[in-house]
Short mmCIF file of C-alpha atoms in Angstrom, two decimals:
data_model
loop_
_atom_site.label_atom_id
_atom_site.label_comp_id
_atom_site.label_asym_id
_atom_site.label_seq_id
_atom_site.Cartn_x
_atom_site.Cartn_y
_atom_site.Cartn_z
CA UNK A 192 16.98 -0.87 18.41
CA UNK A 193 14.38 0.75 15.76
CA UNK A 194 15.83 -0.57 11.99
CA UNK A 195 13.74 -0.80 9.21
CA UNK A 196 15.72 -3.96 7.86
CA UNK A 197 13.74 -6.47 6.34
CA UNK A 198 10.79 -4.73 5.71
CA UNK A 199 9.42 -4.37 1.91
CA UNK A 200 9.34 -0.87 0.89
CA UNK A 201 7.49 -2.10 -2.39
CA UNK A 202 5.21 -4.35 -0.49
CA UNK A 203 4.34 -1.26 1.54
CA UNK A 204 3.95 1.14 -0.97
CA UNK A 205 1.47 -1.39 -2.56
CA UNK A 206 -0.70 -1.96 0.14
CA UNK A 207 -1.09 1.91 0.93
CA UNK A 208 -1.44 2.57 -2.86
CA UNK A 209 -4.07 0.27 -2.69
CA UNK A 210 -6.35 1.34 0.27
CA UNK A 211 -5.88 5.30 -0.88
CA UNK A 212 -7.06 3.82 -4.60
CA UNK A 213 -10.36 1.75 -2.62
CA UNK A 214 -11.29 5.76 -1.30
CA UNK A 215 -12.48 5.42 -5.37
CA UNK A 216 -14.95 3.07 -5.29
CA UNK A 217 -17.32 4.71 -3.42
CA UNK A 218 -17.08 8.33 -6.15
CA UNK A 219 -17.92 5.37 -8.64
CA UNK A 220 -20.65 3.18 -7.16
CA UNK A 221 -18.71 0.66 -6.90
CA UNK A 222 -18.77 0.00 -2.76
CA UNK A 223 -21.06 -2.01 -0.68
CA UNK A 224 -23.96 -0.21 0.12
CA UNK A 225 -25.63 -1.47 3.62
CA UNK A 226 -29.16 -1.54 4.43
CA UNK A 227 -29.08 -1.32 8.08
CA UNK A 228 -26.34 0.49 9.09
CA UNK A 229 -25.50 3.95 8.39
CA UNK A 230 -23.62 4.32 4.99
CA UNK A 231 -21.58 6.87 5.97
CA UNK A 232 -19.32 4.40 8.20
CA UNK A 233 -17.91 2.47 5.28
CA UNK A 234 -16.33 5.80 3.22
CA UNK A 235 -15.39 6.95 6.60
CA UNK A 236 -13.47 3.70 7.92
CA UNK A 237 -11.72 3.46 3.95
CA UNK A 238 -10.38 7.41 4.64
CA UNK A 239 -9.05 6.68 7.71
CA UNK A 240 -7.54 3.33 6.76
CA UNK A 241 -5.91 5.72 4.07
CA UNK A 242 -4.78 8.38 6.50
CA UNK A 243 -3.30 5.55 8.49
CA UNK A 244 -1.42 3.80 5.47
CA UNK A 245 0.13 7.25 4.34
CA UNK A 246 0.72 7.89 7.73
CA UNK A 247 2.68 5.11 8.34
CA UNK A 248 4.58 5.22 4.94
CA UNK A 249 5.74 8.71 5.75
CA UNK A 250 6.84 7.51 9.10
CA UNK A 251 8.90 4.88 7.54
CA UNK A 252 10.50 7.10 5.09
CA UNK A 253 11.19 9.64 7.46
CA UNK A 254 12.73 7.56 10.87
CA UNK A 255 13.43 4.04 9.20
CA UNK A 256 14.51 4.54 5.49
CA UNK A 257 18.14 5.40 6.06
CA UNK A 258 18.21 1.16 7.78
CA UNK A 259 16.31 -0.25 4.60
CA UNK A 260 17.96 -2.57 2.61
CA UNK A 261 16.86 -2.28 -1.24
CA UNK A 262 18.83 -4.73 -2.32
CA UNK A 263 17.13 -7.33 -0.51
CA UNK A 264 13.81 -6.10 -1.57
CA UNK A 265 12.37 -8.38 -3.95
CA UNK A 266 8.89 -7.80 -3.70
CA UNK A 267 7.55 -8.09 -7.49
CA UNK A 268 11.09 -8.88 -9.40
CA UNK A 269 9.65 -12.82 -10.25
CA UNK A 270 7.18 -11.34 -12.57
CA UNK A 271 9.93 -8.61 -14.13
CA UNK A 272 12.08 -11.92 -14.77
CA UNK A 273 9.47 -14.14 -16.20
CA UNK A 274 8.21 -11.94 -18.36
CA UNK A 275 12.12 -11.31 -19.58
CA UNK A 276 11.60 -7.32 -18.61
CA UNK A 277 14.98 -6.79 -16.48
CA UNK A 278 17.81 -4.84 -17.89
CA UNK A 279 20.96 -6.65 -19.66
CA UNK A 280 24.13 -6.44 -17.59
#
């Protein structure tokens, strides 16, 4: 039985958005640079840990989505309320 109940769609979403944003660092200088082993192993891991992460997000929108339950997804919605940002019912 394949559901995609209790899962965070946001909490997913942020995690891939986050890896495919890392790919960035390296166009900017920002990444690690090793000394010993070969560099291009750390842009190449990053792009396939990006590949993965969309990979799996299209999987779950495509076979799971229809089971998710977006009213229990609360990832985020303690800073929306603290900061008084929610809409007036």
């Amino acid at each position: 039985n394949k559901s995609g109940a209790g899962l965070s769609l946001q909490s997913l979403g942020t995690v891939v958005g986050a890896r495919c944003l890392h790919l960035l660092s390296h166009f900017l200088r920002l990444h690690y640079v090793p000394a010993i082993i070969p560099w291009l192993l750390y842009p190449s891991l990053d792009v396939l840990n990006a590949i993965a992460g969309v990979a799996l997000l299209g999987s779950f929108s495509l076979q799971f989505f229809h089971t998710y339950e977006r009213d229990k997804d609360d990832f985020g919605i303690h800073v929306f309320e603290k900061l008084d940002l929610l809409p007036k019912i």
